[in-house]
Amino acid sequence: MKAIVLKEAGGPEKASYTEVEKPAAGGWEIVVKLKNAALNRRDVFVTHGMYPGMKLPSVLGADGAGIVDSVGDGVESLRAGDEVIINPGLQWGEDIRFNSPKFHILGMPTDGTYAEYVKISCENVYKKPAYLTWEEAASIPLSALTAYRALMTRGELKKGETVFIPGIGSGVALFALQIAVAKGANVYVSSSSDEKIRRAVEMGASGGVNYRTDGWVKDLKSKIGGADLIIDGVGGEPFKDLIQVANAGGRIVNFGATAGTVPELVLPRVFFKHIDIRGTTMGSPQEFADMLMFFEEHEIRPVIDKRFSLADAVSAMKYMESGDSFGKIVLDI
């Protein structure tokens, strides 16, 4: 079969479209013939060697959806021909509060979805929601699960609350917007692009601000007063602005640090406002199932930005690095 394999770190250019052996299902395993895969920023980080537990060579890719090709001994819930979506979070563990030390994500070190076929434990395979296209289904797993847990489990989102999502345009941020709007929250966003803010408003956001403009924090607070819940994947210097935006007793849930570490955080600004800062990453199998049910109930459809062929996955990752995307980048297989 054809697959995108990374043999050494050094950026997307080090990944190659090559022939590898088709996997065979062992006990409690399923082989899925993939229809589509989708990119995550994690995939690009892996190509640069910027991820814990690097083990190469590996087939890249966490997200995917397709048709069950074969099942191993012990698998009773699915059969060949079933249309499925993959949960890429492996070995979460028994405690929903946090993952086990064995937890890892499909696509390195375990071979992933940038391939014609993928092998995975049956507990990580779910029936594809019927209303979704193949490319939409493939776009959901990692980003939507991250957003769902950040909002619902860690963020404890309630109807009518005000939510702020900085850096709108990424997969997680857009899913967070869609989930929060469906939950009945008042959602505000930020971006360096007025066009991305406009599109977010079309998707249900109540408004937004351009963080490149002077006084954007003051402008945002004049619009919303303050945020009950902030979903952040940026970190870095901008994180300190979130302390100002948060209401007293507010929650800030962080799932990433694309802008790096937070310098010189003034803790009194946190504890005098009684702010909770909570970390999160991915989610448990139960949250994945709950997320799919929520999506089906509200018929949430992912935003697809651009599609590439599997053979052109390197170009797709370079496009992701450019930061120009609004929504998910999908591979046709």
mmCIF file of C-alpha atoms in Angstrom:
data_model
loop_
_atom_site.group_PDB
_atom_site.id
_atom_site.type_symbol
_atom_site.label_atom_id
_atom_site.label_comp_id
_atom_site.label_asym_id
_atom_site.label_seq_id
_atom_site.Cartn_x
_atom_site.Cartn_y
_atom_site.Cartn_z
ATOM 1 C CA MET A 1 0.000 0.000 0.000
ATOM 2 C CA LYS A 2 0.986 3.649 -0.366
ATOM 3 C CA ALA A 3 1.714 5.768 2.699
ATOM 4 C CA ILE A 4 3.466 8.941 3.871
ATOM 5 C CA VAL A 5 6.462 7.813 5.925
ATOM 6 C CA LEU A 6 8.785 9.960 8.041
ATOM 7 C CA LYS A 7 12.208 8.347 8.449
ATOM 8 C CA GLU A 8 14.055 11.291 9.988
ATOM 9 C CA ALA A 9 13.143 14.673 11.462
ATOM 10 C CA GLY A 10 13.768 17.842 9.502
ATOM 11 C CA GLY A 11 10.398 19.225 8.457
ATOM 12 C CA PRO A 12 7.642 18.127 6.055
ATOM 13 C CA GLU A 13 10.171 17.717 3.224
ATOM 14 C CA LYS A 14 11.583 14.683 5.039
ATOM 15 C CA ALA A 15 8.312 12.787 4.647
ATOM 16 C CA SER A 16 8.027 10.572 1.578
ATOM 17 C CA TYR A 17 5.203 8.961 -0.398
ATOM 18 C CA THR A 18 6.270 5.351 -0.561
ATOM 19 C CA GLU A 19 5.218 1.705 -0.657
ATOM 20 C CA VAL A 20 4.846 -0.107 2.678
ATOM 21 C CA GLU A 21 3.374 -3.425 3.735
ATOM 22 C CA LYS A 22 -0.379 -3.506 4.262
ATOM 23 C CA PRO A 23 -1.147 -4.172 7.954
ATOM 24 C CA ALA A 24 -2.941 -7.326 9.098
ATOM 25 C CA ALA A 25 -5.480 -7.373 11.940
ATOM 26 C CA GLY A 26 -4.453 -9.210 15.086
ATOM 27 C CA GLY A 27 -6.614 -10.042 18.092
ATOM 28 C CA TRP A 28 -9.102 -7.267 18.916
ATOM 29 C CA GLU A 29 -7.770 -5.206 16.016
ATOM 30 C CA ILE A 30 -9.378 -3.720 12.913
ATOM 31 C CA VAL A 31 -7.866 -2.761 9.563
ATOM 32 C CA VAL A 32 -9.596 0.238 7.994
ATOM 33 C CA LYS A 33 -9.400 1.100 4.298
ATOM 34 C CA LEU A 34 -9.188 4.868 4.562
ATOM 35 C CA LYS A 35 -11.273 7.194 2.411
ATOM 36 C CA ASN A 36 -9.855 10.430 3.850
ATOM 37 C CA ALA A 37 -7.343 11.618 6.405
ATOM 38 C CA ALA A 38 -6.969 15.105 7.899
ATOM 39 C CA LEU A 39 -4.036 17.168 9.077
ATOM 40 C CA ASN A 40 -3.293 18.418 12.575
ATOM 41 C CA ARG A 41 -0.516 20.741 13.668
ATOM 42 C CA ARG A 42 0.855 17.832 15.658
ATOM 43 C CA ASP A 43 1.743 16.099 12.382
ATOM 44 C CA VAL A 44 3.913 19.053 11.353
ATOM 45 C CA PHE A 45 5.544 19.212 14.796
ATOM 46 C CA VAL A 46 6.438 15.520 14.472
ATOM 47 C CA THR A 47 8.228 16.135 11.154
ATOM 48 C CA HIS A 48 10.402 18.706 12.928
ATOM 49 C CA GLY A 49 11.153 16.307 15.804
ATOM 50 C CA MET A 50 9.243 18.603 18.163
ATOM 51 C CA TYR A 51 7.213 15.951 19.942
ATOM 52 C CA PRO A 52 7.823 13.707 22.979
ATOM 53 C CA GLY A 53 8.675 10.052 22.386
ATOM 54 C CA MET A 54 9.960 10.414 18.844
ATOM 55 C CA LYS A 55 10.339 6.978 17.247
ATOM 56 C CA LEU A 56 10.996 6.726 13.532
ATOM 57 C CA PRO A 57 10.284 5.556 10.877
ATOM 58 C CA SER A 58 6.551 6.003 11.188
ATOM 59 C CA VAL A 59 3.522 6.563 9.001
ATOM 60 C CA LEU A 60 2.176 10.018 9.847
ATOM 61 C CA GLY A 61 -1.415 11.068 10.530
ATOM 62 C CA ALA A 62 -3.897 10.880 13.414
ATOM 63 C CA ASP A 63 -7.276 11.614 11.829
ATOM 64 C CA GLY A 64 -9.111 9.363 9.426
ATOM 65 C CA ALA A 65 -12.352 7.728 8.339
ATOM 66 C CA GLY A 66 -13.044 4.806 6.057
ATOM 67 C CA ILE A 67 -14.477 1.328 5.590
ATOM 68 C CA VAL A 68 -13.638 -1.706 7.714
ATOM 69 C CA ASP A 69 -11.458 -3.964 5.573
ATOM 70 C CA SER A 70 -10.921 -6.821 8.034
ATOM 71 C CA VAL A 71 -11.304 -7.650 11.721
ATOM 72 C CA GLY A 72 -9.204 -9.765 14.052
ATOM 73 C CA ASP A 73 -10.241 -12.417 16.548
ATOM 74 C CA GLY A 74 -12.499 -11.140 19.313
ATOM 75 C CA VAL A 75 -14.000 -8.230 17.386
ATOM 76 C CA GLU A 76 -17.809 -8.420 17.507
ATOM 77 C CA SER A 77 -18.974 -4.790 17.357
ATOM 78 C CA LEU A 78 -17.892 -4.172 13.756
ATOM 79 C CA ARG A 79 -17.604 -6.149 10.536
ATOM 80 C CA ALA A 80 -16.072 -5.748 7.092
ATOM 81 C CA GLY A 81 -17.875 -3.072 5.098
ATOM 82 C CA ASP A 82 -18.894 -0.889 8.065
ATOM 83 C CA GLU A 83 -18.318 2.849 7.651
ATOM 84 C CA VAL A 84 -16.215 4.095 10.552
ATOM 85 C CA ILE A 85 -14.369 6.997 12.140
ATOM 86 C CA ILE A 86 -11.178 6.601 14.169
ATOM 87 C CA ASN A 87 -10.385 7.874 17.667
ATOM 88 C CA PRO A 88 -6.609 8.476 17.469
ATOM 89 C CA GLY A 89 -6.074 8.615 21.243
ATOM 90 C CA LEU A 90 -4.585 5.262 22.249
ATOM 91 C CA GLN A 91 -4.582 3.777 25.770
ATOM 92 C CA TRP A 92 -6.141 6.706 27.609
ATOM 93 C CA GLY A 93 -6.635 4.695 30.796
ATOM 94 C CA GLU A 94 -9.406 4.291 33.357
ATOM 95 C CA ASP A 95 -9.509 7.821 34.842
ATOM 96 C CA ILE A 96 -11.430 10.402 32.797
ATOM 97 C CA ARG A 97 -9.664 13.212 34.690
ATOM 98 C CA PHE A 98 -6.322 12.570 32.986
ATOM 99 C CA ASN A 99 -4.618 10.129 30.622
ATOM 100 C CA SER A 100 -2.442 7.217 31.670
ATOM 101 C CA PRO A 101 1.350 7.183 31.184
ATOM 102 C CA LYS A 102 0.803 4.770 28.269
ATOM 103 C CA PHE A 103 -1.373 7.232 26.357
ATOM 104 C CA HIS A 104 -0.161 8.188 22.897
ATOM 105 C CA ILE A 105 -1.606 9.401 19.622
ATOM 106 C CA LEU A 106 -1.870 7.597 16.303
ATOM 107 C CA GLY A 107 0.678 8.718 13.722
ATOM 108 C CA MET A 108 3.961 8.298 15.628
ATOM 109 C CA PRO A 109 5.106 6.046 17.162
ATOM 110 C CA THR A 110 2.128 3.927 16.021
ATOM 111 C CA ASP A 111 1.621 4.039 12.241
ATOM 112 C CA GLY A 112 -1.124 6.483 11.325
ATOM 113 C CA THR A 113 -3.677 7.532 8.740
ATOM 114 C CA TYR A 114 -1.640 9.084 5.923
ATOM 115 C CA ALA A 115 -2.005 5.729 4.201
ATOM 116 C CA GLU A 116 -4.355 3.552 2.227
ATOM 117 C CA TYR A 117 -4.918 1.303 5.256
ATOM 118 C CA VAL A 118 -4.455 1.635 9.009
ATOM 119 C CA LYS A 119 -4.541 -0.946 11.799
ATOM 120 C CA ILE A 120 -5.989 0.006 15.165
ATOM 121 C CA SER A 121 -7.583 -1.501 18.280
ATOM 122 C CA CYS A 122 -11.317 -2.114 17.913
ATOM 123 C CA GLU A 123 -12.024 0.101 20.942
ATOM 124 C CA ASN A 124 -10.794 3.087 18.928
ATOM 125 C CA VAL A 125 -13.189 2.575 16.014
ATOM 126 C CA TYR A 126 -16.707 4.075 15.946
ATOM 127 C CA LYS A 127 -19.562 4.051 13.439
ATOM 128 C CA LYS A 128 -19.383 7.087 11.146
ATOM 129 C CA PRO A 129 -22.261 9.528 11.696
ATOM 130 C CA ALA A 130 -24.428 9.046 8.611
ATOM 131 C CA TYR A 131 -24.984 12.759 7.940
ATOM 132 C CA LEU A 132 -21.248 13.441 7.477
ATOM 133 C CA THR A 133 -19.334 13.143 4.206
ATOM 134 C CA TRP A 134 -16.103 11.163 4.261
ATOM 135 C CA GLU A 135 -13.908 14.269 4.332
ATOM 136 C CA GLU A 136 -16.017 15.765 7.140
ATOM 137 C CA ALA A 137 -15.823 12.589 9.215
ATOM 138 C CA ALA A 138 -12.055 12.386 8.770
ATOM 139 C CA SER A 139 -11.713 15.985 9.957
ATOM 140 C CA ILE A 140 -13.360 15.471 13.337
ATOM 141 C CA PRO A 141 -11.345 13.184 15.632
ATOM 142 C CA LEU A 142 -8.349 14.911 17.225
ATOM 143 C CA SER A 143 -9.428 18.556 16.988
ATOM 144 C CA ALA A 144 -13.105 18.078 17.844
ATOM 145 C CA LEU A 145 -12.297 15.812 20.793
ATOM 146 C CA THR A 146 -9.797 18.355 22.117
ATOM 147 C CA ALA A 147 -12.352 21.151 21.786
ATOM 148 C CA TYR A 148 -15.161 19.100 23.323
ATOM 149 C CA ARG A 149 -13.161 18.151 26.416
ATOM 150 C CA ALA A 150 -11.816 21.692 26.798
ATOM 151 C CA LEU A 151 -15.318 23.161 26.749
ATOM 152 C CA MET A 152 -17.491 20.523 28.358
ATOM 153 C CA THR A 153 -15.326 18.551 30.778
ATOM 154 C CA ARG A 154 -12.545 20.906 31.794
ATOM 155 C CA GLY A 155 -14.394 24.128 31.016
ATOM 156 C CA GLU A 156 -17.752 23.076 32.501
ATOM 157 C CA LEU A 157 -19.538 25.249 29.946
ATOM 158 C CA LYS A 158 -23.083 26.329 30.770
ATOM 159 C CA LYS A 159 -25.745 27.739 28.485
ATOM 160 C CA GLY A 160 -25.700 31.535 28.372
ATOM 161 C CA GLU A 161 -22.061 31.935 29.447
ATOM 162 C CA THR A 162 -19.637 34.142 27.544
ATOM 163 C CA VAL A 163 -16.789 32.280 25.857
ATOM 164 C CA PHE A 164 -13.675 33.816 24.314
ATOM 165 C CA ILE A 165 -11.622 31.865 21.753
ATOM 166 C CA PRO A 166 -8.342 33.518 20.690
ATOM 167 C CA GLY A 167 -6.719 32.675 17.361
ATOM 168 C CA ILE A 168 -9.832 31.616 15.459
ATOM 169 C CA GLY A 169 -9.159 29.641 12.285
ATOM 170 C CA SER A 170 -7.432 26.521 13.586
ATOM 171 C CA GLY A 171 -9.278 23.223 13.668
ATOM 172 C CA VAL A 172 -9.663 23.114 17.468
ATOM 173 C CA ALA A 173 -10.694 26.782 17.711
ATOM 174 C CA LEU A 174 -13.370 26.395 15.038
ATOM 175 C CA PHE A 175 -14.764 23.244 16.617
ATOM 176 C CA ALA A 176 -14.802 25.067 19.976
ATOM 177 C CA LEU A 177 -16.800 27.862 18.326
ATOM 178 C CA GLN A 178 -19.309 25.423 16.821
ATOM 179 C CA ILE A 179 -19.722 23.421 20.035
ATOM 180 C CA ALA A 180 -20.080 26.509 22.231
ATOM 181 C CA VAL A 181 -22.663 28.079 19.899
ATOM 182 C CA ALA A 182 -24.620 24.801 19.838
ATOM 183 C CA LYS A 183 -24.511 24.754 23.645
ATOM 184 C CA GLY A 184 -26.078 28.225 23.741
ATOM 185 C CA ALA A 185 -23.020 30.276 24.739
ATOM 186 C CA ASN A 186 -22.187 33.804 23.622
ATOM 187 C CA VAL A 187 -18.900 33.385 21.756
ATOM 188 C CA TYR A 188 -16.303 36.022 20.898
ATOM 189 C CA VAL A 189 -13.094 35.419 18.972
ATOM 190 C CA SER A 190 -9.829 37.079 18.033
ATOM 191 C CA SER A 191 -7.568 36.855 15.003
ATOM 192 C CA SER A 192 -4.970 38.855 13.089
ATOM 193 C CA SER A 193 -7.301 38.536 10.094
ATOM 194 C CA ASP A 194 -10.489 40.579 9.816
ATOM 195 C CA GLU A 195 -11.683 38.079 7.212
ATOM 196 C CA LYS A 196 -11.381 35.179 9.671
ATOM 197 C CA ILE A 197 -13.342 37.171 12.259
ATOM 198 C CA ARG A 198 -16.037 37.873 9.673
ATOM 199 C CA ARG A 199 -16.312 34.185 8.815
ATOM 200 C CA ALA A 200 -16.473 33.254 12.510
ATOM 201 C CA VAL A 201 -19.405 35.656 12.957
ATOM 202 C CA GLU A 202 -21.132 33.963 10.022
ATOM 203 C CA MET A 203 -20.704 30.683 11.931
ATOM 204 C CA GLY A 204 -22.424 32.058 15.017
ATOM 205 C CA ALA A 205 -19.836 34.086 16.930
ATOM 206 C CA SER A 206 -21.288 37.215 18.528
ATOM 207 C CA GLY A 207 -18.243 39.272 17.534
ATOM 208 C CA GLY A 208 -14.484 39.487 17.512
ATOM 209 C CA VAL A 209 -11.402 41.688 17.669
ATOM 210 C CA ASN A 210 -8.167 41.900 15.686
ATOM 211 C CA TYR A 211 -5.312 41.361 18.141
ATOM 212 C CA ARG A 212 -2.942 43.285 15.862
ATOM 213 C CA THR A 213 -4.764 46.512 16.712
ATOM 214 C CA ASP A 214 -3.748 48.685 19.669
ATOM 215 C CA GLY A 215 -6.017 48.386 22.674
ATOM 216 C CA TRP A 216 -7.719 45.203 21.524
ATOM 217 C CA VAL A 217 -8.127 43.939 25.108
ATOM 218 C CA LYS A 218 -9.914 47.135 26.139
ATOM 219 C CA ASP A 219 -12.033 46.952 22.989
ATOM 220 C CA LEU A 220 -13.004 43.344 23.681
ATOM 221 C CA LYS A 221 -13.897 44.058 27.310
ATOM 222 C CA SER A 222 -16.058 46.973 26.209
ATOM 223 C CA LYS A 223 -17.985 44.510 24.007
ATOM 224 C CA ILE A 224 -18.356 41.624 26.440
ATOM 225 C CA GLY A 225 -17.524 42.907 29.927
ATOM 226 C CA GLY A 226 -15.495 39.754 30.491
ATOM 227 C CA ALA A 227 -15.350 36.058 29.641
ATOM 228 C CA ASP A 228 -16.641 33.278 31.859
ATOM 229 C CA LEU A 229 -14.609 30.725 29.907
ATOM 230 C CA ILE A 230 -11.559 31.139 27.655
ATOM 231 C CA ILE A 231 -10.333 28.310 25.413
ATOM 232 C CA ASP A 232 -6.668 28.906 24.562
ATOM 233 C CA GLY A 233 -4.228 27.037 22.351
ATOM 234 C CA VAL A 234 -1.752 29.890 21.913
ATOM 235 C CA GLY A 235 0.030 30.447 25.236
ATOM 236 C CA GLY A 236 3.119 32.664 25.110
ATOM 237 C CA GLU A 237 3.056 36.402 25.769
ATOM 238 C CA PRO A 238 -0.621 36.729 24.727
ATOM 239 C CA PHE A 239 -1.667 34.477 27.615
ATOM 240 C CA LYS A 240 -1.248 37.400 30.022
ATOM 241 C CA ASP A 241 -3.951 39.301 28.137
ATOM 242 C CA LEU A 242 -6.373 36.480 28.873
ATOM 243 C CA ILE A 243 -6.068 37.195 32.601
ATOM 244 C CA GLN A 244 -7.438 40.679 31.897
ATOM 245 C CA VAL A 245 -10.230 39.369 29.689
ATOM 246 C CA ALA A 246 -11.434 36.735 32.177
ATOM 247 C CA ASN A 247 -14.250 37.544 34.577
ATOM 248 C CA ALA A 248 -13.715 37.176 38.304
ATOM 249 C CA GLY A 249 -14.183 33.480 39.002
ATOM 250 C CA GLY A 250 -13.624 32.700 35.329
ATOM 251 C CA ARG A 251 -11.938 29.637 33.821
ATOM 252 C CA ILE A 252 -9.080 29.544 31.329
ATOM 253 C CA VAL A 253 -8.592 26.155 29.671
ATOM 254 C CA ASN A 254 -5.338 25.737 27.761
ATOM 255 C CA PHE A 255 -4.671 22.947 25.248
ATOM 256 C CA GLY A 256 -1.571 24.216 23.419
ATOM 257 C CA ALA A 257 1.317 26.659 23.296
ATOM 258 C CA THR A 258 1.980 27.597 19.671
ATOM 259 C CA ALA A 259 3.417 30.926 20.895
ATOM 260 C CA GLY A 260 5.701 29.240 23.443
ATOM 261 C CA THR A 261 6.041 29.672 27.202
ATOM 262 C CA VAL A 262 4.318 32.404 29.216
ATOM 263 C CA PRO A 263 6.911 34.967 30.451
ATOM 264 C CA GLU A 264 6.575 36.868 33.723
ATOM 265 C CA LEU A 265 3.034 35.916 34.640
ATOM 266 C CA VAL A 266 1.927 38.159 37.524
ATOM 267 C CA LEU A 267 0.194 35.727 39.865
ATOM 268 C CA PRO A 268 -1.719 38.307 41.923
ATOM 269 C CA ARG A 269 -3.702 39.082 38.781
ATOM 270 C CA VAL A 270 -4.781 35.450 38.853
ATOM 271 C CA PHE A 271 -5.538 34.880 42.518
ATOM 272 C CA PHE A 272 -7.178 38.251 43.228
ATOM 273 C CA LYS A 273 -9.698 37.438 40.454
ATOM 274 C CA HIS A 274 -10.124 33.831 41.647
ATOM 275 C CA ILE A 275 -9.370 32.569 38.147
ATOM 276 C CA ASP A 276 -9.023 28.845 37.429
ATOM 277 C CA ILE A 277 -6.313 27.897 34.908
ATOM 278 C CA ARG A 278 -6.831 24.340 33.690
ATOM 279 C CA GLY A 279 -4.853 22.193 31.293
ATOM 280 C CA THR A 280 -6.258 19.649 28.867
ATOM 281 C CA THR A 281 -5.241 17.511 25.925
ATOM 282 C CA MET A 282 -7.240 15.188 23.687
ATOM 283 C CA GLY A 283 -9.884 13.221 25.626
ATOM 284 C CA SER A 284 -11.084 9.856 26.886
ATOM 285 C CA PRO A 285 -13.035 7.213 24.910
ATOM 286 C CA GLN A 286 -16.207 8.235 26.757
ATOM 287 C CA GLU A 287 -15.710 11.863 25.742
ATOM 288 C CA PHE A 288 -15.143 10.798 22.134
ATOM 289 C CA ALA A 289 -18.451 8.923 22.158
ATOM 290 C CA ASP A 290 -20.191 11.868 23.845
ATOM 291 C CA MET A 291 -18.686 14.256 21.303
ATOM 292 C CA LEU A 292 -20.019 12.196 18.373
ATOM 293 C CA MET A 293 -23.487 12.138 19.969
ATOM 294 C CA PHE A 294 -23.378 15.925 20.456
ATOM 295 C CA PHE A 295 -22.315 16.431 16.848
ATOM 296 C CA GLU A 296 -25.132 14.207 15.573
ATOM 297 C CA GLU A 297 -27.713 15.919 17.798
ATOM 298 C CA HIS A 298 -26.754 19.354 16.464
ATOM 299 C CA GLU A 299 -25.613 18.190 13.001
ATOM 300 C CA ILE A 300 -22.318 20.018 13.341
ATOM 301 C CA ARG A 301 -20.268 19.934 10.155
ATOM 302 C CA PRO A 302 -16.521 20.619 10.135
ATOM 303 C CA VAL A 303 -15.192 23.542 8.128
ATOM 304 C CA ILE A 304 -13.059 22.150 5.285
ATOM 305 C CA ASP A 305 -10.425 24.598 4.095
ATOM 306 C CA LYS A 306 -8.526 22.726 1.382
ATOM 307 C CA ARG A 307 -8.048 19.225 -0.005
ATOM 308 C CA PHE A 308 -4.881 17.532 -1.248
ATOM 309 C CA SER A 309 -4.150 14.054 -2.554
ATOM 310 C CA LEU A 310 -2.323 11.601 -0.303
ATOM 311 C CA ALA A 311 0.683 11.806 -2.624
ATOM 312 C CA ASP A 312 0.767 15.583 -2.071
ATOM 313 C CA ALA A 313 0.742 15.412 1.751
ATOM 314 C CA VAL A 314 4.053 17.282 1.999
ATOM 315 C CA SER A 315 2.491 20.276 0.225
ATOM 316 C CA ALA A 316 -0.493 20.019 2.570
ATOM 317 C CA MET A 317 1.761 20.203 5.645
ATOM 318 C CA LYS A 318 3.642 23.173 4.197
ATOM 319 C CA TYR A 319 0.318 24.901 3.626
ATOM 320 C CA MET A 320 -0.599 24.262 7.255
ATOM 321 C CA GLU A 321 2.705 25.827 8.323
ATOM 322 C CA SER A 322 1.819 28.995 6.411
ATOM 323 C CA GLY A 323 -0.987 29.742 8.874
ATOM 324 C CA ASP A 324 -3.367 30.808 6.100
ATOM 325 C CA SER A 325 -5.932 28.068 6.602
ATOM 326 C CA PHE A 326 -9.431 28.478 8.037
ATOM 327 C CA GLY A 327 -10.635 25.033 8.985
ATOM 328 C CA LYS A 328 -9.382 21.536 8.312
ATOM 329 C CA ILE A 329 -6.947 20.425 5.632
ATOM 330 C CA VAL A 330 -7.941 17.052 4.187
ATOM 331 C CA LEU A 331 -6.152 14.305 2.268
ATOM 332 C CA ASP A 332 -8.044 12.300 -0.359
ATOM 333 C CA ILE A 333 -6.957 8.670 -0.353
#
